[in-house]
Every structure is written in C-alpha cells, then in structure tokens.
Coordinates of C-alpha atoms in Angstrom, one line a residue:
Chain A
M1 CA -19.1 3.0 12.6
T2 CA -17.6 0.8 15.5
T3 CA -14.0 0.4 16.4
Y4 CA -11.8 -3.3 16.9
T5 CA -9.1 -4.8 17.1
I6 CA -8.9 -8.1 15.9
P7 CA -6.2 -9.6 16.6
V8 CA -4.6 -12.6 13.3
G9 CA -1.4 -15.0 15.3
P10 CA 0.9 -15.7 15.9
L11 CA -0.7 -19.1 15.7
H12 CA -3.9 -18.8 13.8
V13 CA -5.9 -21.0 11.2
A14 CA -5.0 -18.9 7.9
L15 CA -1.5 -18.5 8.2
E16 CA 1.0 -21.0 7.5
E17 CA 3.8 -19.0 10.0
P18 CA 4.1 -17.5 12.9
M19 CA 3.5 -13.8 12.8
Y20 CA 1.5 -11.6 14.5
F21 CA -1.1 -9.1 13.1
K22 CA -3.0 -6.5 15.1
V23 CA -5.5 -5.3 12.7
E24 CA -7.1 -2.3 13.8
V25 CA -10.9 -1.8 12.4
T26 CA -13.8 0.2 11.2
G27 CA -16.8 -2.1 10.3
E28 CA -15.3 -4.4 8.4
T29 CA -13.1 -2.0 6.5
I30 CA -8.5 -2.1 7.9
A31 CA -8.3 1.0 9.7
S32 CA -4.8 0.2 10.3
V33 CA -1.8 -3.0 11.3
D34 CA 1.0 -3.6 13.4
I35 CA 3.2 -6.5 12.8
N36 CA 5.1 -7.8 15.3
A37 CA 8.0 -10.3 14.2
G38 CA 10.3 -13.2 16.4
H39 CA 8.4 -15.6 17.1
V40 CA 10.2 -17.9 15.4
H41 CA 13.4 -16.6 16.1
R42 CA 16.0 -20.0 15.9
G43 CA 19.6 -18.0 16.3
V44 CA 21.0 -19.0 12.7
E45 CA 23.4 -16.3 12.4
Y46 CA 25.1 -16.6 15.7
L47 CA 25.2 -20.5 14.6
T48 CA 27.0 -19.9 11.8
M49 CA 29.5 -18.9 13.7
Q50 CA 30.0 -22.1 15.6
R51 CA 29.8 -23.3 11.9
N52 CA 33.7 -24.0 9.9
F53 CA 33.0 -22.5 5.9
Y54 CA 32.0 -26.2 4.5
Q55 CA 29.5 -26.6 7.2
N56 CA 27.9 -23.2 6.6
I57 CA 27.1 -23.8 2.9
T58 CA 24.4 -26.9 4.1
L59 CA 23.4 -24.9 6.7
T60 CA 22.7 -21.2 4.8
E61 CA 20.8 -23.4 2.2
R62 CA 18.6 -24.8 5.6
L63 CA 17.5 -21.4 6.6
C64 CA 14.8 -21.1 4.2
S65 CA 13.0 -24.0 1.8
L66 CA 11.9 -22.0 -1.3
C67 CA 15.3 -19.6 -1.7
S68 CA 17.5 -22.5 -0.5
N69 CA 19.4 -22.3 -3.3
S70 CA 20.2 -17.9 -3.2
H71 CA 21.5 -18.3 0.2
P72 CA 24.4 -20.6 -0.1
T73 CA 25.4 -18.7 -3.8
T74 CA 25.5 -15.1 -1.9
Y75 CA 27.2 -16.4 0.6
C76 CA 30.4 -18.9 -1.7
T77 CA 30.4 -15.1 -3.7
A78 CA 31.3 -13.6 -0.3
L79 CA 34.1 -16.2 0.5
E80 CA 35.3 -15.9 -3.0
A81 CA 35.3 -12.3 -2.9
I82 CA 37.5 -12.8 0.2
A83 CA 39.1 -15.3 -0.7
G84 CA 40.2 -14.1 -4.4
I85 CA 38.7 -16.8 -6.3
R86 CA 37.8 -16.6 -9.8
I87 CA 35.3 -19.6 -10.3
P88 CA 35.3 -21.5 -13.8
E89 CA 33.1 -20.0 -16.2
R90 CA 31.2 -23.1 -16.8
A91 CA 30.2 -23.4 -13.0
R92 CA 28.4 -18.9 -13.5
Y93 CA 26.4 -20.4 -15.8
L94 CA 25.7 -23.7 -13.3
R95 CA 25.0 -21.3 -10.7
V96 CA 22.7 -19.3 -13.1
I97 CA 20.3 -22.5 -14.4
A98 CA 20.2 -23.8 -10.4
D99 CA 19.0 -20.4 -9.3
E100 CA 16.7 -20.4 -12.1
I101 CA 15.2 -23.1 -11.3
K102 CA 14.8 -22.6 -8.0
R103 CA 12.5 -19.0 -9.0
V104 CA 10.0 -21.1 -11.4
A105 CA 8.7 -23.7 -8.1
S106 CA 9.3 -20.5 -6.0
N107 CA 6.8 -18.0 -7.7
L108 CA 4.7 -20.7 -9.2
F109 CA 4.1 -21.9 -5.3
N110 CA 3.3 -18.4 -4.6
V111 CA 0.5 -17.8 -7.1
A112 CA -1.2 -20.9 -6.7
I113 CA -1.4 -20.7 -3.1
M114 CA -2.7 -17.3 -4.0
A115 CA -5.6 -19.7 -6.3
H116 CA -5.9 -21.5 -2.9
I117 CA -6.7 -18.8 -0.6
I118 CA -9.5 -17.0 -3.5
G119 CA -10.6 -20.4 -2.8
F120 CA -10.1 -21.2 -7.0
D121 CA -8.5 -25.0 -5.2
S122 CA -9.1 -26.3 -8.7
L123 CA -6.6 -23.3 -10.0
F124 CA -4.3 -24.2 -7.3
M125 CA -3.6 -27.9 -8.0
H126 CA -3.4 -27.1 -12.0
V127 CA -0.3 -24.3 -11.0
M128 CA 1.2 -27.0 -8.3
E129 CA 0.5 -29.8 -11.6
T130 CA 3.1 -27.9 -13.3
R131 CA 5.0 -27.0 -10.6
E132 CA 5.6 -30.6 -10.1
V133 CA 7.7 -30.7 -13.5
A134 CA 9.8 -28.0 -12.3
Q135 CA 10.1 -30.8 -8.9
D136 CA 11.4 -33.7 -10.8
V137 CA 13.4 -31.4 -12.7
K138 CA 15.2 -31.1 -9.3
E139 CA 15.4 -34.0 -8.3
T140 CA 16.7 -35.6 -11.1
I141 CA 19.8 -33.2 -11.5
F142 CA 20.4 -32.3 -7.9
G143 CA 18.9 -35.1 -6.1
N144 CA 16.4 -33.4 -3.9
R145 CA 13.2 -31.5 -4.0
M146 CA 13.8 -29.1 -2.0
D147 CA 17.6 -28.3 -1.4
L148 CA 20.3 -28.9 -4.3
G149 CA 22.7 -28.6 -2.5
A150 CA 24.9 -27.4 -5.7
N151 CA 27.0 -24.6 -4.8
R152 CA 30.4 -25.5 -3.1
I153 CA 33.1 -23.4 -2.4
G154 CA 34.9 -22.2 -5.6
G155 CA 32.0 -23.7 -8.0
V156 CA 29.2 -26.1 -8.5
R157 CA 29.4 -29.5 -7.4
Y158 CA 26.9 -31.1 -9.7
D159 CA 27.6 -31.2 -13.2
L160 CA 25.1 -32.0 -16.8
D161 CA 26.2 -34.4 -18.9
A162 CA 24.8 -34.3 -22.4
K163 CA 21.4 -37.3 -21.2
N164 CA 20.4 -34.2 -18.4
Q165 CA 20.9 -31.1 -20.8
D166 CA 18.5 -32.6 -23.2
Y167 CA 16.6 -34.2 -19.9
L168 CA 16.7 -30.4 -18.4
S169 CA 15.6 -28.1 -22.2
Q170 CA 12.8 -31.0 -22.9
Q171 CA 11.2 -30.6 -19.3
M172 CA 11.6 -26.8 -20.3
E173 CA 9.5 -26.7 -23.1
R174 CA 7.1 -29.4 -21.4
M175 CA 6.2 -26.2 -19.1
K176 CA 6.2 -23.3 -21.2
A177 CA 2.3 -24.3 -22.8
D178 CA 1.3 -24.8 -19.7
L179 CA 2.3 -22.0 -18.5
A180 CA 1.5 -19.3 -21.5
E181 CA -2.2 -20.5 -20.0
I182 CA -2.1 -20.0 -16.7
V183 CA 0.0 -17.0 -16.9
D184 CA -3.7 -16.2 -19.0
I185 CA -6.0 -16.8 -16.6
Y186 CA -4.0 -15.3 -14.0
R187 CA -4.5 -11.8 -16.3
N188 CA -7.8 -12.9 -18.6
N189 CA -10.1 -15.1 -15.3
S190 CA -13.1 -12.9 -14.0
M191 CA -12.6 -14.4 -10.7
I192 CA -9.1 -14.1 -9.8
A193 CA -9.7 -10.2 -11.3
L194 CA -12.5 -9.7 -8.2
R195 CA -10.9 -10.7 -5.8
T196 CA -7.3 -9.4 -6.8
V197 CA -7.6 -5.9 -8.8
G198 CA -7.1 -3.1 -6.8
V199 CA -6.5 -4.8 -3.9
G200 CA -4.1 -4.4 -1.5
V201 CA -2.4 -1.4 -3.8
L202 CA 1.2 -0.2 -2.9
P203 CA 1.5 3.3 -5.5
H204 CA 5.0 3.8 -7.0
D205 CA 6.2 6.4 -5.0
K206 CA 5.4 3.9 -1.5
A207 CA 7.1 1.4 -3.3
L208 CA 10.4 3.8 -3.5
E209 CA 9.9 4.9 0.0
Y210 CA 9.5 1.8 1.6
A211 CA 12.4 0.1 -0.5
V212 CA 10.3 -2.5 -1.5
V213 CA 12.7 -5.6 -3.0
G214 CA 11.8 -8.6 -5.7
P215 CA 8.4 -8.6 -7.2
V216 CA 6.7 -6.8 -5.0
A217 CA 8.9 -3.4 -5.8
R218 CA 8.8 -4.8 -9.8
G219 CA 4.3 -5.2 -9.5
S220 CA 4.5 -1.6 -8.5
G221 CA 7.2 -0.5 -11.9
V222 CA 10.1 -0.2 -9.6
A223 CA 12.6 -2.2 -12.2
Y224 CA 14.9 -3.1 -9.9
D225 CA 16.6 -6.6 -10.0
V226 CA 20.3 -7.9 -8.6
R227 CA 20.6 -10.1 -11.9
S228 CA 20.0 -6.8 -14.4
K229 CA 21.6 -4.0 -12.3
A230 CA 25.3 -5.5 -10.2
P231 CA 25.3 -9.2 -12.7
Y232 CA 26.6 -12.1 -10.0
A233 CA 27.0 -15.6 -12.1
A234 CA 26.4 -16.0 -14.9
Y235 CA 23.8 -13.0 -15.6
D236 CA 26.4 -10.3 -17.4
R237 CA 26.4 -12.7 -20.0
L238 CA 22.6 -13.0 -20.1
D239 CA 19.9 -11.5 -21.8
V240 CA 17.7 -10.6 -18.8
P241 CA 14.3 -8.2 -18.9
V242 CA 13.2 -7.4 -16.1
V243 CA 9.7 -7.5 -15.7
T244 CA 7.1 -4.8 -14.4
E245 CA 3.6 -4.6 -13.6
T246 CA 2.1 -1.1 -12.8
G247 CA -1.0 -2.3 -11.6
G248 CA 1.0 -2.9 -8.2
D249 CA -2.2 -4.8 -6.6
V250 CA -2.4 -8.2 -5.7
R251 CA -2.8 -9.5 -9.4
A252 CA 0.2 -6.9 -10.4
R253 CA 2.6 -9.2 -7.8
A254 CA 1.5 -12.5 -9.2
L255 CA 1.5 -11.5 -12.3
V256 CA 5.3 -10.8 -12.5
R257 CA 6.0 -13.5 -10.3
L258 CA 4.6 -15.6 -12.9
R259 CA 6.4 -13.7 -16.7
E260 CA 9.7 -14.1 -14.0
V261 CA 8.9 -17.6 -14.2
Q262 CA 8.6 -17.8 -18.4
V263 CA 11.6 -15.3 -18.2
A264 CA 13.7 -17.9 -16.5
I265 CA 13.1 -20.9 -18.5
D266 CA 14.3 -18.4 -21.2
L267 CA 17.1 -17.7 -19.6
I268 CA 17.7 -22.2 -18.6
Q269 CA 17.8 -22.2 -22.1
Q270 CA 20.5 -19.2 -22.6
C271 CA 22.4 -21.3 -20.3
L272 CA 22.2 -24.1 -22.0
R273 CA 22.8 -22.6 -25.4
D274 CA 25.8 -21.1 -24.5
M275 CA 27.6 -22.7 -21.4
P276 CA 30.9 -23.4 -22.7
D277 CA 33.1 -27.2 -21.7
G278 CA 35.1 -27.0 -18.5
P279 CA 35.7 -27.3 -15.0
I280 CA 32.9 -27.0 -12.7
A281 CA 34.7 -26.0 -9.2
I282 CA 38.3 -24.7 -9.1
G283 CA 40.8 -27.5 -8.0
G284 CA 41.7 -28.7 -4.0
L285 CA 40.8 -26.5 -0.7
P286 CA 41.1 -23.2 -0.6
R287 CA 42.4 -21.2 1.9
I288 CA 40.0 -18.1 3.2
P289 CA 42.5 -15.1 4.8
A290 CA 41.6 -12.4 6.9
G291 CA 38.4 -9.6 5.3
E292 CA 35.4 -9.2 4.5
A293 CA 32.9 -8.4 1.6
I294 CA 29.5 -8.3 0.6
A295 CA 27.4 -10.0 -2.0
K296 CA 24.1 -10.0 -3.2
S297 CA 21.8 -12.0 -5.6
E298 CA 18.0 -11.7 -6.9
A299 CA 16.7 -14.6 -4.9
P300 CA 13.2 -15.2 -5.9
R301 CA 11.5 -12.8 -3.2
G302 CA 13.8 -9.9 -4.2
E303 CA 17.4 -8.5 -2.9
L304 CA 19.4 -10.8 -1.2
I305 CA 22.1 -9.0 0.3
Y306 CA 25.0 -10.9 2.9
Y307 CA 27.7 -9.6 4.7
L308 CA 30.8 -12.1 5.9
R309 CA 33.6 -11.3 8.2
T310 CA 36.7 -13.4 7.8
D311 CA 39.4 -13.4 10.3
G312 CA 41.8 -15.6 9.3
S313 CA 40.9 -19.1 11.6
D314 CA 38.1 -21.4 9.3
K315 CA 35.2 -20.2 10.5
P316 CA 33.3 -16.6 10.1
E317 CA 33.9 -13.6 12.4
R318 CA 30.3 -12.7 11.6
L319 CA 27.9 -13.7 8.8
K320 CA 24.7 -11.5 8.8
W321 CA 22.5 -11.7 6.0
R322 CA 19.2 -9.1 5.0
V323 CA 17.0 -11.0 3.2
P324 CA 14.0 -9.2 1.1
S325 CA 10.8 -10.0 2.9
Y326 CA 12.5 -7.6 5.7
M327 CA 12.0 -4.8 2.7
N328 CA 8.7 -5.8 2.2
W329 CA 6.9 -7.0 6.2
D330 CA 6.8 -2.9 6.5
A331 CA 4.8 -2.2 3.0
L332 CA 2.1 -4.7 4.4
H333 CA 0.5 -1.0 6.6
V334 CA 0.5 1.0 2.8
M335 CA -1.3 -2.1 1.3
M336 CA -4.0 -3.4 3.6
E337 CA -5.3 0.3 4.8
G338 CA -8.8 0.4 3.6
N339 CA -8.9 -2.6 2.5
R340 CA -11.6 -5.5 3.8
I341 CA -10.5 -8.2 7.0
S342 CA -11.1 -11.0 4.2
D343 CA -8.1 -9.8 1.4
I344 CA -6.0 -10.0 5.0
P345 CA -4.6 -13.6 3.6
L346 CA -5.0 -12.4 0.0
I347 CA -2.5 -9.3 0.6
V348 CA -0.3 -10.9 3.1
N349 CA 0.5 -14.1 0.4
S350 CA 0.9 -11.5 -1.9
I351 CA 4.2 -10.0 -1.1
D352 CA 5.5 -13.7 -0.7
P353 CA 6.9 -13.1 3.3
C354 CA 9.2 -15.7 4.0
I355 CA 9.6 -15.9 7.3
S356 CA 11.8 -18.5 8.1
C357 CA 14.6 -16.1 6.2
T358 CA 13.3 -13.2 7.9
E359 CA 13.7 -14.5 11.7
R360 CA 16.6 -16.9 11.3
Chain B
M1 CA -8.1 -21.2 -22.4
N2 CA -10.6 -21.1 -20.7
M3 CA -10.6 -23.0 -17.4
L4 CA -13.2 -24.8 -17.9
M5 CA -11.9 -26.2 -20.7
L6 CA -9.0 -26.9 -19.0
L7 CA -10.8 -28.7 -16.4
L8 CA -12.2 -30.9 -18.5
R9 CA -9.1 -31.7 -20.5
N10 CA -6.9 -32.4 -17.2
L11 CA -10.0 -34.8 -16.1
A12 CA -9.6 -37.0 -19.6
R13 CA -6.2 -37.0 -18.8
G14 CA -6.3 -39.0 -15.5
P15 CA -4.8 -38.9 -12.5
S16 CA -1.2 -36.9 -12.1
T17 CA 0.0 -39.0 -9.0
D18 CA 2.1 -41.7 -8.3
A19 CA 0.5 -45.4 -7.4
F20 CA 2.9 -45.8 -5.0
P21 CA 2.6 -48.4 -2.4
F22 CA 0.9 -50.1 -5.4
G23 CA 2.9 -49.2 -7.8
D24 CA 5.9 -47.7 -9.0
T25 CA 7.2 -44.5 -8.1
F26 CA 9.9 -42.0 -9.5
T27 CA 13.9 -42.8 -8.7
P28 CA 15.7 -40.2 -10.3
E29 CA 19.3 -42.0 -10.2
R30 CA 21.3 -39.4 -8.6
L31 CA 18.6 -38.7 -5.7
R32 CA 20.5 -37.7 -2.3
G33 CA 19.2 -41.1 -0.6
R34 CA 20.4 -43.7 2.6
I35 CA 24.3 -43.7 2.9
R36 CA 26.7 -46.2 2.2
F37 CA 30.1 -46.3 3.2
D38 CA 32.9 -48.3 1.7
P39 CA 36.1 -49.1 4.4
E40 CA 37.9 -50.9 1.9
L41 CA 38.1 -46.5 0.5
C42 CA 38.5 -44.6 3.4
T43 CA 41.5 -43.6 3.9
G44 CA 40.6 -41.8 7.6
C45 CA 41.4 -38.1 6.2
R46 CA 38.0 -37.6 8.2
M47 CA 37.4 -34.8 6.1
C48 CA 33.7 -36.2 6.1
A49 CA 33.3 -35.3 9.2
H50 CA 34.7 -31.9 8.9
V51 CA 32.3 -30.4 6.5
C52 CA 29.4 -32.8 8.0
A53 CA 26.6 -29.6 9.4
G54 CA 25.1 -31.7 11.1
D55 CA 27.6 -33.8 12.9
A56 CA 26.1 -37.0 11.4
I57 CA 29.7 -38.6 11.2
H58 CA 31.5 -40.1 13.8
F59 CA 35.7 -41.5 13.8
D60 CA 36.4 -43.8 16.9
E61 CA 40.0 -45.9 16.9
T62 CA 38.7 -48.9 18.2
D63 CA 40.1 -52.8 18.5
E64 CA 39.5 -53.9 15.2
G65 CA 40.3 -50.2 13.3
L66 CA 38.8 -46.8 12.5
R67 CA 35.3 -47.0 13.0
F68 CA 33.3 -45.2 11.2
T69 CA 29.8 -44.0 11.9
L70 CA 27.1 -41.9 10.3
W71 CA 23.5 -41.0 11.7
H72 CA 20.5 -41.5 10.0
N73 CA 18.7 -39.2 11.3
T74 CA 21.2 -36.2 12.1
C75 CA 22.2 -36.0 8.2
T76 CA 20.8 -33.9 6.1
F77 CA 21.5 -35.7 3.1
C78 CA 23.0 -33.1 1.8
G79 CA 26.1 -35.0 0.6
L80 CA 29.7 -32.8 1.1
C81 CA 30.6 -35.3 2.6
E82 CA 30.8 -37.3 -0.8
H83 CA 31.8 -35.0 -2.8
Y84 CA 35.0 -34.0 0.0
C85 CA 35.8 -37.6 -0.4
Q86 CA 38.8 -37.5 -2.4
T87 CA 38.2 -41.9 -3.2
K88 CA 34.6 -42.4 -2.6
A89 CA 34.2 -44.4 0.4
I90 CA 31.0 -42.4 0.8
H91 CA 28.3 -42.8 -1.6
L92 CA 24.7 -41.3 -1.4
T93 CA 22.6 -44.4 -2.9
D94 CA 18.4 -43.7 -4.5
D95 CA 17.0 -45.9 -1.4
W96 CA 15.0 -43.3 0.2
H97 CA 12.7 -45.8 2.3
L98 CA 14.2 -44.5 5.7
A99 CA 11.1 -44.6 7.5
H100 CA 11.5 -46.5 10.3
L101 CA 9.8 -47.2 13.5
Q102 CA 10.5 -45.7 16.8
Q103 CA 12.5 -48.1 18.6
D104 CA 14.5 -48.8 15.5
K105 CA 15.8 -45.0 15.2
Y106 CA 19.6 -46.3 16.7
A107 CA 20.0 -48.4 14.2
M108 CA 19.5 -45.9 11.5
I109 CA 22.8 -46.1 11.5
E110 CA 25.8 -46.6 8.6
Q111 CA 29.2 -48.2 10.5
G112 CA 32.0 -49.4 8.8
V113 CA 35.6 -50.5 10.4
V114 CA 39.0 -49.3 8.4
A115 CA 41.1 -52.0 9.1
P116 CA 44.7 -51.3 10.3
A117 CA 48.0 -53.1 8.5
A118 CA 51.3 -53.9 10.3
C119 CA 54.3 -51.7 9.2
A120 CA 56.8 -53.9 7.1
E121 CA 59.7 -52.1 9.0
C122 CA 58.7 -51.9 13.2
G123 CA 55.3 -54.0 13.0
G124 CA 53.5 -51.3 14.7
R125 CA 49.8 -50.7 13.4
M126 CA 48.4 -48.0 10.9
T127 CA 46.9 -46.9 8.8
A128 CA 47.7 -48.8 5.1
P129 CA 47.1 -46.2 2.4
V130 CA 44.9 -46.8 0.1
P131 CA 45.5 -47.7 -4.0
A132 CA 42.5 -45.4 -5.6
L133 CA 44.5 -42.7 -3.2
T134 CA 48.1 -43.0 -4.0
A135 CA 46.7 -43.4 -8.6
M136 CA 45.5 -39.9 -7.6
A137 CA 48.6 -38.7 -6.0
Y138 CA 51.0 -40.5 -8.6
R139 CA 51.1 -41.1 -11.8
A140 CA 51.6 -44.9 -12.1
S141 CA 53.6 -46.5 -9.4
N142 CA 56.9 -48.1 -9.0
R143 CA 58.3 -50.9 -6.4
R144 CA 59.7 -47.6 -3.9
I145 CA 56.5 -46.5 -4.1
E146 CA 54.8 -49.6 -3.0
H147 CA 57.3 -50.5 -0.6
L148 CA 56.5 -46.7 1.2
Q149 CA 53.0 -47.7 0.8
T150 CA 53.6 -50.9 3.3
L151 CA 55.6 -48.7 6.3
C152 CA 54.1 -46.4 8.8
P153 CA 54.6 -42.8 8.7
D154 CA 57.7 -42.9 11.6
C155 CA 59.7 -45.8 8.9
R156 CA 58.4 -44.0 5.8
R157 CA 60.4 -40.9 7.4
K158 CA 63.5 -43.4 7.8
A159 CA 63.0 -44.8 4.6
G160 CA 63.1 -41.0 2.9
V161 CA 66.0 -39.6 4.8
K162 CA 68.3 -43.3 3.8
G163 CA 66.9 -42.2 0.2
G164 CA 64.8 -45.0 -0.2
R165 CA 66.9 -48.0 0.6
S166 CA 66.5 -49.7 3.6

C-alpha cells in the first residue's frame, strides 16, 4: 500500500480555525499525525500585564467565545484569593448559574457541529434551535448572547429578580423535553452510530497517560470533574453528579456533553431553589496586595487553571492560564491512528478544540 | 423519538427565525447596546475610563467643561463602565442598531460636556458635586453641606479649618 503525507491546514476548507495537521496515510488509513500550533497567537497573556485588574475582567472574557464566562470567573477567584475576599453567598450561586448556562450553549454547539460534519444537517438545525433557547436566556438575563459580563472582583454584577427567576426556570423546563429527544437520537440513531461508534477511540489507560480533561476524559471513563473534586463558587453546596461514558469514542464524548447539559439544567434549578437573598458583591473597591494564587474551574471543555501573581500595583505581575484544549490536543495522536481520512474532522471536533484559548 | 417524526413536527411548527427586518425581533430589556451619557449626573471621577478594557472612553478639559467621549467602534459593550459608575451617568441602552457606513465611523461616538461651576467663595472654576453622589455620601443634607457643595476644594478646606463658618 502506498504511503502519502497529507497536509491539513492551517487554512483549510474543513477547518473553522487555523491548525496544521501533517497526516501520514497508508491507503485510506491514518498511520500517524503531527500537529503544529501557533498560527493565531495574539499575545493576550502579555497584554493582561499591561491592563489593570478591572480591564482584565473584560479582556479574559474575550479569550474564547464558548467558555467566555469560565475565564473571568477563574480570574476573579484568583484575585479574591490573593486579596482574601469572601464573596457573598448569593454571588456564589449566581456564578454557578452563569457558568452552567454557558455550558448548556457550548456543549449543544459542539454536538450540533458533530451532526453537521456527519452530513446530518437536519439534526444540526434541530440541536441549534434548542440551543437558541439558551442564547435567548443569556441575552435576556445578561444582555449579550456570548459574553455575559457576569463577574466583578468580589462577586457578580447581575441579579435575578422574581420575574427573571420565573423566566429562567420556565426556559430550563422547556429545554428538558427537547433535550431528552436529542439524547435519544444521539444514542440510538443508526446513521450516527455508523459514523461515530468505535471512531477515534481513546482507551481509559491512554486517557490517564495523556492527562486529558473534561468531556474527553469522562468519555473514556475517567471520572474527573473540578466541580466535584475541588468545588468552587457554590458547587460544594449542590449535588453535582459526574457524568461518564465508557466507549472512549466520538459518540461517547458527544453523549457526555449532552448528559452534562441535562446536569447543567438541573444545577441551575437547584440554584434557583436554594439561592439565599442578600448582596451580590462586596461593597467598595478591593485592595489587591502582592501575592500569588492558583484558581481552577471546570470550563465546558474541562479543567481550566489560572495562575496569578501580583506585586501590589494595580496590574498583574504575571497571569498565566492552562486551558483544557492544551491537554486534549495531544490525545489526537492516539485517537486518529488506524482511522480513516474521512473521519479526521469528526475526531478533531470530538475533543471540542478551542484554538483561541490554546494560542491566546 | 423518531427523527422523521421530529422533522414533521418542526415542519408543522413553521419557521423559528424572526421576520426581521420585515417584522419585529427579540430585544430584551437588559440588552447591552448603544451607550448614553448624562452629563448632569457625571461627577468626573473617571472610573469608567479606568475600567474600560478597550480604552474607548476619554476625558478632556475644554473651555465648556469636562468633555466625555466614548467611541462605539472601540467599545466591547461589556458594561463595566455602567457597573462602576456610582451615579449611573453612563447607561447601556437596548438599542442595537449600530450598523453604519464607513464614512460615518468617526460619528459613532457618544459625547457630553460636564459644565463647570464657579466657586461661591473665590469664583474659581470647579466640577460641581452631583446631588446623586452627595445623597449617597450623606444620609441627609443640611445647610452646611449645601454650602460646602458650592465651594471649590481649596475654599472647602479653608472653610473646614474655620469649622464650616464662612
């Protein structure tokens, strides 16, 4: 059998974002893959050191569109750890609501794109229509479809009055029925099974070896979720089930994401039920002393870690983050080998890669 | 649920998209859109410019007073300026009609001039305290507070040394 090297990217019709894959194929089977990143490096880490603590709330939110809320939440948590700020109880719950509504939209977007890559565009449209409910919720409660602007240092800057709480809980109920149907389709539809079962397999031992995080890890049976392992915001007060699947293939990862949407809706409802009254942020402007802190959270793509060092001025001395996609990229080597060329886009999409986060 | 049944149901429901621009579209109250500035409420503290990540807000001293300028094309509509504005002189409206011609790009600004006041003692130029701000600082006002509000910082310090009598 003849061996070829196929370059995919950095600019390619099948890729939404620039990434370079050098794929060695034998016939139609992938023998190995070489991944090369760095095509959209924007220098945001350096830029955060030129901006003050307030400006960085907005800057970190614009690192990535789909997990935009996880970045400022984790950044503010790190700042609050340095300044010794305890955020009000109500703010903790409001942070969970903002995080989970973003997870709903992000995960549905990824599984919708999966249907689109398969060529099942009617399902893509249907999932996107369901996701639109989450988009409308974000626009109504936060004022923007993608960037919520929910966080501030020492709490949150949005509140839910009785009218908005009713609206939110109604919309979540509305999504539940649609979602049950969608999960059923992804689990049982024969066309989806043909393209996704046994494709891009990442076995449990390899998942541990490559230290993958988020739905990629949980799709291979690794029950690691920051929300239950190291709870932040109000997650220690909520019942957070860790969703896992054992297949380790493209469908298993999609099912983890879909079931996590169901968990996210349940978490929002738990928050609406348990959220106490009270202030949503600390009063006054915080003083940030010199110090360093690490904060982490479970972004829709997995564990997000922030390292922040301050020197007593109003700007970070160093801000560094490790995004979930960074860990997950490497696992593509394992997932792709032995699969067909036609499955490359499907496998790449199954790790839900975020290039804007990874390359910042 | 069978996929075909689902498609038939969606077909029966009709389009999910809004009929815009021929009909109404969804605009929630809290939408963060075009910014409005009210110079009557501005205290000139410049916190909005400090928190602005995009550097869209500028203040400059003019003959007419302290001029506020916001560039909508630099603004990210994050709403931090409104959040940190104590007197709510900045407000993000639900107006999202921001599309414009290239030739109009320099007109996509929000501007306002905070008129200066004259000090009641020395007649010097000063930024007058805004009632909305003093209402936050003091539980109730009295004649002494009202008098001090008409003074520039220098004369206010002098009045303070004299125990408020002037």
